[in-house]
């Protein structure tokens, strides 16, 4: 077996173990929400690193940029959810609903602008194909996490 193939296989197996432990830990969120978030973060880092096949040099430069980007994107998404939840509470006028819709659109545009802004920073560290794979890896990770949490709730 080639050393590279062995390392990838080892990383994939480690990722699966870590992901399954994340789900188990998620059930105990009331006792350690911060620990759960850290385990989810660690599993995500492992999966993305593996899927992008980051070199040590790329990884060293990529993760600070990605973490900064993720935090800004998370903040925008929280703001969107807050606005949407205000609308769900009901009892708002048509004028308020329209303002609410415009605010959500503005927040979505800010997210697109953020992605454009960080694209150049990412491309200074990783290749365009790795950047494309990043989007796929993020979606795969989120889908996997949601599926595992749903299965545990059943």
PDB file of C-alpha atoms in Angstrom:
ATOM      1  CA  UNK A   1       0.000   0.000   0.000  1.00  0.00           C
ATOM      2  CA  UNK A   2       1.372   3.409  -0.922  1.00  0.00           C
ATOM      3  CA  UNK A   3       2.121   5.705   2.026  1.00  0.00           C
ATOM      4  CA  UNK A   4      -0.120   8.439   0.621  1.00  0.00           C
ATOM      5  CA  UNK A   5      -3.063   6.072   0.242  1.00  0.00           C
ATOM      6  CA  UNK A   6      -2.508   4.799   3.780  1.00  0.00           C
ATOM      7  CA  UNK A   7      -2.514   8.327   5.189  1.00  0.00           C
ATOM      8  CA  UNK A   8      -5.737   9.224   3.362  1.00  0.00           C
ATOM      9  CA  UNK A   9      -7.387   6.005   4.520  1.00  0.00           C
ATOM     10  CA  UNK A  10      -6.211   6.655   8.072  1.00  0.00           C
ATOM     11  CA  UNK A  11      -7.534  10.234   7.982  1.00  0.00           C
ATOM     12  CA  UNK A  12     -10.884   9.095   6.568  1.00  0.00           C
ATOM     13  CA  UNK A  13     -11.252   6.439   9.281  1.00  0.00           C
ATOM     14  CA  UNK A  14     -10.328   8.986  11.933  1.00  0.00           C
ATOM     15  CA  UNK A  15     -12.868  11.418  10.548  1.00  0.00           C
ATOM     16  CA  UNK A  16     -15.638   8.839  10.695  1.00  0.00           C
ATOM     17  CA  UNK A  17     -14.793   7.997  14.310  1.00  0.00           C
ATOM     18  CA  UNK A  18     -14.682  11.659  15.218  1.00  0.00           C
ATOM     19  CA  UNK A  19     -17.965  12.390  13.437  1.00  0.00           C
ATOM     20  CA  UNK A  20     -19.748   9.560  15.238  1.00  0.00           C
ATOM     21  CA  UNK A  21     -18.435  10.788  18.571  1.00  0.00           C
ATOM     22  CA  UNK A  22     -19.701  14.279  17.718  1.00  0.00           C
ATOM     23  CA  UNK A  23     -23.234  12.946  17.369  1.00  0.00           C
ATOM     24  CA  UNK A  24     -22.988  11.085  20.660  1.00  0.00           C
ATOM     25  CA  UNK A  25     -21.653  14.163  22.326  1.00  0.00           C
ATOM     26  CA  UNK A  26     -24.393  16.325  20.806  1.00  0.00           C
ATOM     27  CA  UNK A  27     -26.940  14.434  22.872  1.00  0.00           C
ATOM     28  CA  UNK A  28     -25.238  15.679  26.014  1.00  0.00           C
ATOM     29  CA  UNK A  29     -25.267  19.304  24.908  1.00  0.00           C
ATOM     30  CA  UNK A  30     -26.855  20.567  28.106  1.00  0.00           C
ATOM     31  CA  UNK A  31     -23.744  19.495  30.023  1.00  0.00           C
ATOM     32  CA  UNK A  32     -21.106  20.756  27.670  1.00  0.00           C
ATOM     33  CA  UNK A  33     -22.226  22.846  24.746  1.00  0.00           C
ATOM     34  CA  UNK A  34     -18.760  24.294  24.279  1.00  0.00           C
ATOM     35  CA  UNK A  35     -17.168  20.837  24.164  1.00  0.00           C
ATOM     36  CA  UNK A  36     -19.727  19.744  21.590  1.00  0.00           C
ATOM     37  CA  UNK A  37     -18.996  22.775  19.424  1.00  0.00           C
ATOM     38  CA  UNK A  38     -15.278  22.041  19.662  1.00  0.00           C
ATOM     39  CA  UNK A  39     -15.773  18.430  18.606  1.00  0.00           C
ATOM     40  CA  UNK A  40     -17.927  19.495  15.671  1.00  0.00           C
ATOM     41  CA  UNK A  41     -15.294  22.048  14.696  1.00  0.00           C
ATOM     42  CA  UNK A  42     -12.539  19.424  14.929  1.00  0.00           C
ATOM     43  CA  UNK A  43     -14.516  16.995  12.763  1.00  0.00           C
ATOM     44  CA  UNK A  44     -15.145  19.723  10.200  1.00  0.00           C
ATOM     45  CA  UNK A  45     -11.453  20.670  10.110  1.00  0.00           C
ATOM     46  CA  UNK A  46     -10.536  17.033   9.614  1.00  0.00           C
ATOM     47  CA  UNK A  47     -13.041  16.494   6.815  1.00  0.00           C
ATOM     48  CA  UNK A  48     -12.175  19.693   4.960  1.00  0.00           C
ATOM     49  CA  UNK A  49      -8.429  19.106   5.290  1.00  0.00           C
ATOM     50  CA  UNK A  50      -8.864  15.596   3.938  1.00  0.00           C
ATOM     51  CA  UNK A  51     -11.166  16.562   1.063  1.00  0.00           C
ATOM     52  CA  UNK A  52      -9.011  19.515  -0.010  1.00  0.00           C
ATOM     53  CA  UNK A  53      -5.821  17.479   0.433  1.00  0.00           C
ATOM     54  CA  UNK A  54      -4.176  20.456   2.094  1.00  0.00           C
ATOM     55  CA  UNK A  55      -0.410  20.410   2.440  1.00  0.00           C
ATOM     56  CA  UNK A  56       1.056  21.390   5.807  1.00  0.00           C
ATOM     57  CA  UNK A  57       2.023  24.780   4.373  1.00  0.00           C
ATOM     58  CA  UNK A  58      -1.442  25.359   2.905  1.00  0.00           C
ATOM     59  CA  UNK A  59      -3.113  24.263   6.111  1.00  0.00           C
ATOM     60  CA  UNK A  60      -1.069  26.691   8.179  1.00  0.00           C
ATOM     61  CA  UNK A  61      -2.205  29.615   6.013  1.00  0.00           C
ATOM     62  CA  UNK A  62      -5.703  28.387   5.113  1.00  0.00           C
ATOM     63  CA  UNK A  63      -7.250  27.796   8.545  1.00  0.00           C
ATOM     64  CA  UNK A  64      -6.839  31.303   9.995  1.00  0.00           C
ATOM     65  CA  UNK A  65      -8.470  32.752   6.855  1.00  0.00           C
ATOM     66  CA  UNK A  66     -11.237  30.133   6.871  1.00  0.00           C
ATOM     67  CA  UNK A  67     -11.979  30.606  10.583  1.00  0.00           C
ATOM     68  CA  UNK A  68     -12.224  34.381  10.140  1.00  0.00           C
ATOM     69  CA  UNK A  69     -14.500  33.930   7.115  1.00  0.00           C
ATOM     70  CA  UNK A  70     -16.659  31.371   8.927  1.00  0.00           C
ATOM     71  CA  UNK A  71     -17.177  33.623  11.917  1.00  0.00           C
ATOM     72  CA  UNK A  72     -18.257  36.552   9.732  1.00  0.00           C
ATOM     73  CA  UNK A  73     -20.563  34.310   7.690  1.00  0.00           C
ATOM     74  CA  UNK A  74     -22.019  32.811  10.894  1.00  0.00           C
ATOM     75  CA  UNK A  75     -22.734  36.307  12.185  1.00  0.00           C
ATOM     76  CA  UNK A  76     -24.575  37.246   8.986  1.00  0.00           C
ATOM     77  CA  UNK A  77     -26.604  34.043   9.078  1.00  0.00           C
ATOM     78  CA  UNK A  78     -27.562  34.627  12.709  1.00  0.00           C
ATOM     79  CA  UNK A  79     -28.765  38.103  11.782  1.00  0.00           C
ATOM     80  CA  UNK A  80     -30.831  36.605   8.933  1.00  0.00           C
ATOM     81  CA  UNK A  81     -32.424  34.057  11.265  1.00  0.00           C
ATOM     82  CA  UNK A  82     -33.213  36.782  13.779  1.00  0.00           C
ATOM     83  CA  UNK A  83     -34.994  38.862  11.135  1.00  0.00           C
ATOM     84  CA  UNK A  84     -36.854  35.826   9.783  1.00  0.00           C
ATOM     85  CA  UNK A  85     -37.933  34.807  13.288  1.00  0.00           C
ATOM     86  CA  UNK A  86     -39.311  38.301  13.907  1.00  0.00           C
ATOM     87  CA  UNK A  87     -41.487  37.824  10.839  1.00  0.00           C
ATOM     88  CA  UNK A  88     -42.660  34.411  12.060  1.00  0.00           C
ATOM     89  CA  UNK A  89     -43.847  35.855  15.329  1.00  0.00           C
ATOM     90  CA  UNK A  90     -46.766  37.251  13.360  1.00  0.00           C
ATOM     91  CA  UNK A  91     -48.746  40.365  13.938  1.00  0.00           C
ATOM     92  CA  UNK A  92     -46.599  42.530  11.689  1.00  0.00           C
ATOM     93  CA  UNK A  93     -47.977  44.963   9.167  1.00  0.00           C
ATOM     94  CA  UNK A  94     -47.424  44.665   5.432  1.00  0.00           C
ATOM     95  CA  UNK A  95     -45.023  47.596   5.618  1.00  0.00           C
ATOM     96  CA  UNK A  96     -43.005  45.907   8.369  1.00  0.00           C
ATOM     97  CA  UNK A  97     -43.050  42.615   6.457  1.00  0.00           C
ATOM     98  CA  UNK A  98     -41.682  44.365   3.358  1.00  0.00           C
ATOM     99  CA  UNK A  99     -38.935  46.039   5.389  1.00  0.00           C
ATOM    100  CA  UNK A 100     -38.177  42.663   6.905  1.00  0.00           C
ATOM    101  CA  UNK A 101     -37.859  41.049   3.463  1.00  0.00           C
ATOM    102  CA  UNK A 102     -35.554  43.821   2.278  1.00  0.00           C
ATOM    103  CA  UNK A 103     -33.380  43.392   5.357  1.00  0.00           C
ATOM    104  CA  UNK A 104     -33.035  39.654   4.692  1.00  0.00           C
ATOM    105  CA  UNK A 105     -32.096  40.390   1.066  1.00  0.00           C
ATOM    106  CA  UNK A 106     -29.467  42.893   2.205  1.00  0.00           C
ATOM    107  CA  UNK A 107     -27.995  40.344   4.601  1.00  0.00           C
ATOM    108  CA  UNK A 108     -27.893  37.714   1.856  1.00  0.00           C
ATOM    109  CA  UNK A 109     -26.121  40.202  -0.411  1.00  0.00           C
ATOM    110  CA  UNK A 110     -23.606  40.896   2.354  1.00  0.00           C
ATOM    111  CA  UNK A 111     -22.933  37.158   2.516  1.00  0.00           C
ATOM    112  CA  UNK A 112     -22.330  37.025  -1.256  1.00  0.00           C
ATOM    113  CA  UNK A 113     -20.037  40.054  -0.966  1.00  0.00           C
ATOM    114  CA  UNK A 114     -18.167  38.351   1.875  1.00  0.00           C
ATOM    115  CA  UNK A 115     -17.647  35.243  -0.264  1.00  0.00           C
ATOM    116  CA  UNK A 116     -16.290  37.385  -3.109  1.00  0.00           C
ATOM    117  CA  UNK A 117     -13.999  39.247  -0.721  1.00  0.00           C
ATOM    118  CA  UNK A 118     -12.553  36.061   0.756  1.00  0.00           C
ATOM    119  CA  UNK A 119     -12.272  34.246  -2.572  1.00  0.00           C
ATOM    120  CA  UNK A 120      -9.106  36.162  -3.435  1.00  0.00           C
ATOM    121  CA  UNK A 121      -7.647  35.471  -0.001  1.00  0.00           C
ATOM    122  CA  UNK A 122      -8.395  31.760  -0.319  1.00  0.00           C
ATOM    123  CA  UNK A 123      -6.925  31.652  -3.823  1.00  0.00           C
ATOM    124  CA  UNK A 124      -3.679  33.099  -2.500  1.00  0.00           C
ATOM    125  CA  UNK A 125      -3.325  29.888  -0.462  1.00  0.00           C
ATOM    126  CA  UNK A 126      -5.241  27.118  -2.272  1.00  0.00           C
ATOM    127  CA  UNK A 127      -5.986  26.298  -5.906  1.00  0.00           C
ATOM    128  CA  UNK A 128      -9.287  27.089  -7.650  1.00  0.00           C
ATOM    129  CA  UNK A 129     -10.163  23.373  -7.674  1.00  0.00           C
ATOM    130  CA  UNK A 130      -9.532  23.186  -3.924  1.00  0.00           C
ATOM    131  CA  UNK A 131     -11.764  26.228  -3.408  1.00  0.00           C
ATOM    132  CA  UNK A 132     -14.534  24.568  -5.411  1.00  0.00           C
ATOM    133  CA  UNK A 133     -14.059  21.401  -3.336  1.00  0.00           C
ATOM    134  CA  UNK A 134     -14.316  23.488  -0.154  1.00  0.00           C
ATOM    135  CA  UNK A 135     -17.927  24.369  -0.943  1.00  0.00           C
ATOM    136  CA  UNK A 136     -18.728  20.730  -1.613  1.00  0.00           C
ATOM    137  CA  UNK A 137     -16.963  19.583   1.561  1.00  0.00           C
ATOM    138  CA  UNK A 138     -18.844  22.115   3.700  1.00  0.00           C
ATOM    139  CA  UNK A 139     -22.172  20.957   2.291  1.00  0.00           C
ATOM    140  CA  UNK A 140     -21.264  17.286   2.746  1.00  0.00           C
ATOM    141  CA  UNK A 141     -20.217  17.882   6.342  1.00  0.00           C
ATOM    142  CA  UNK A 142     -23.406  19.775   7.193  1.00  0.00           C
ATOM    143  CA  UNK A 143     -25.567  17.115   5.518  1.00  0.00           C
ATOM    144  CA  UNK A 144     -23.740  14.315   7.355  1.00  0.00           C
ATOM    145  CA  UNK A 145     -24.054  16.076  10.701  1.00  0.00           C
ATOM    146  CA  UNK A 146     -27.777  16.730  10.242  1.00  0.00           C
ATOM    147  CA  UNK A 147     -28.434  13.129   9.182  1.00  0.00           C
ATOM    148  CA  UNK A 148     -26.615  11.750  12.209  1.00  0.00           C
ATOM    149  CA  UNK A 149     -28.405  14.086  14.586  1.00  0.00           C
ATOM    150  CA  UNK A 150     -31.773  13.169  13.041  1.00  0.00           C
ATOM    151  CA  UNK A 151     -31.007   9.450  13.406  1.00  0.00           C
ATOM    152  CA  UNK A 152     -30.095   9.898  17.066  1.00  0.00           C
ATOM    153  CA  UNK A 153     -33.330  11.775  17.760  1.00  0.00           C
ATOM    154  CA  UNK A 154     -35.514   8.992  16.340  1.00  0.00           C
TER     155      UNK A 154
END
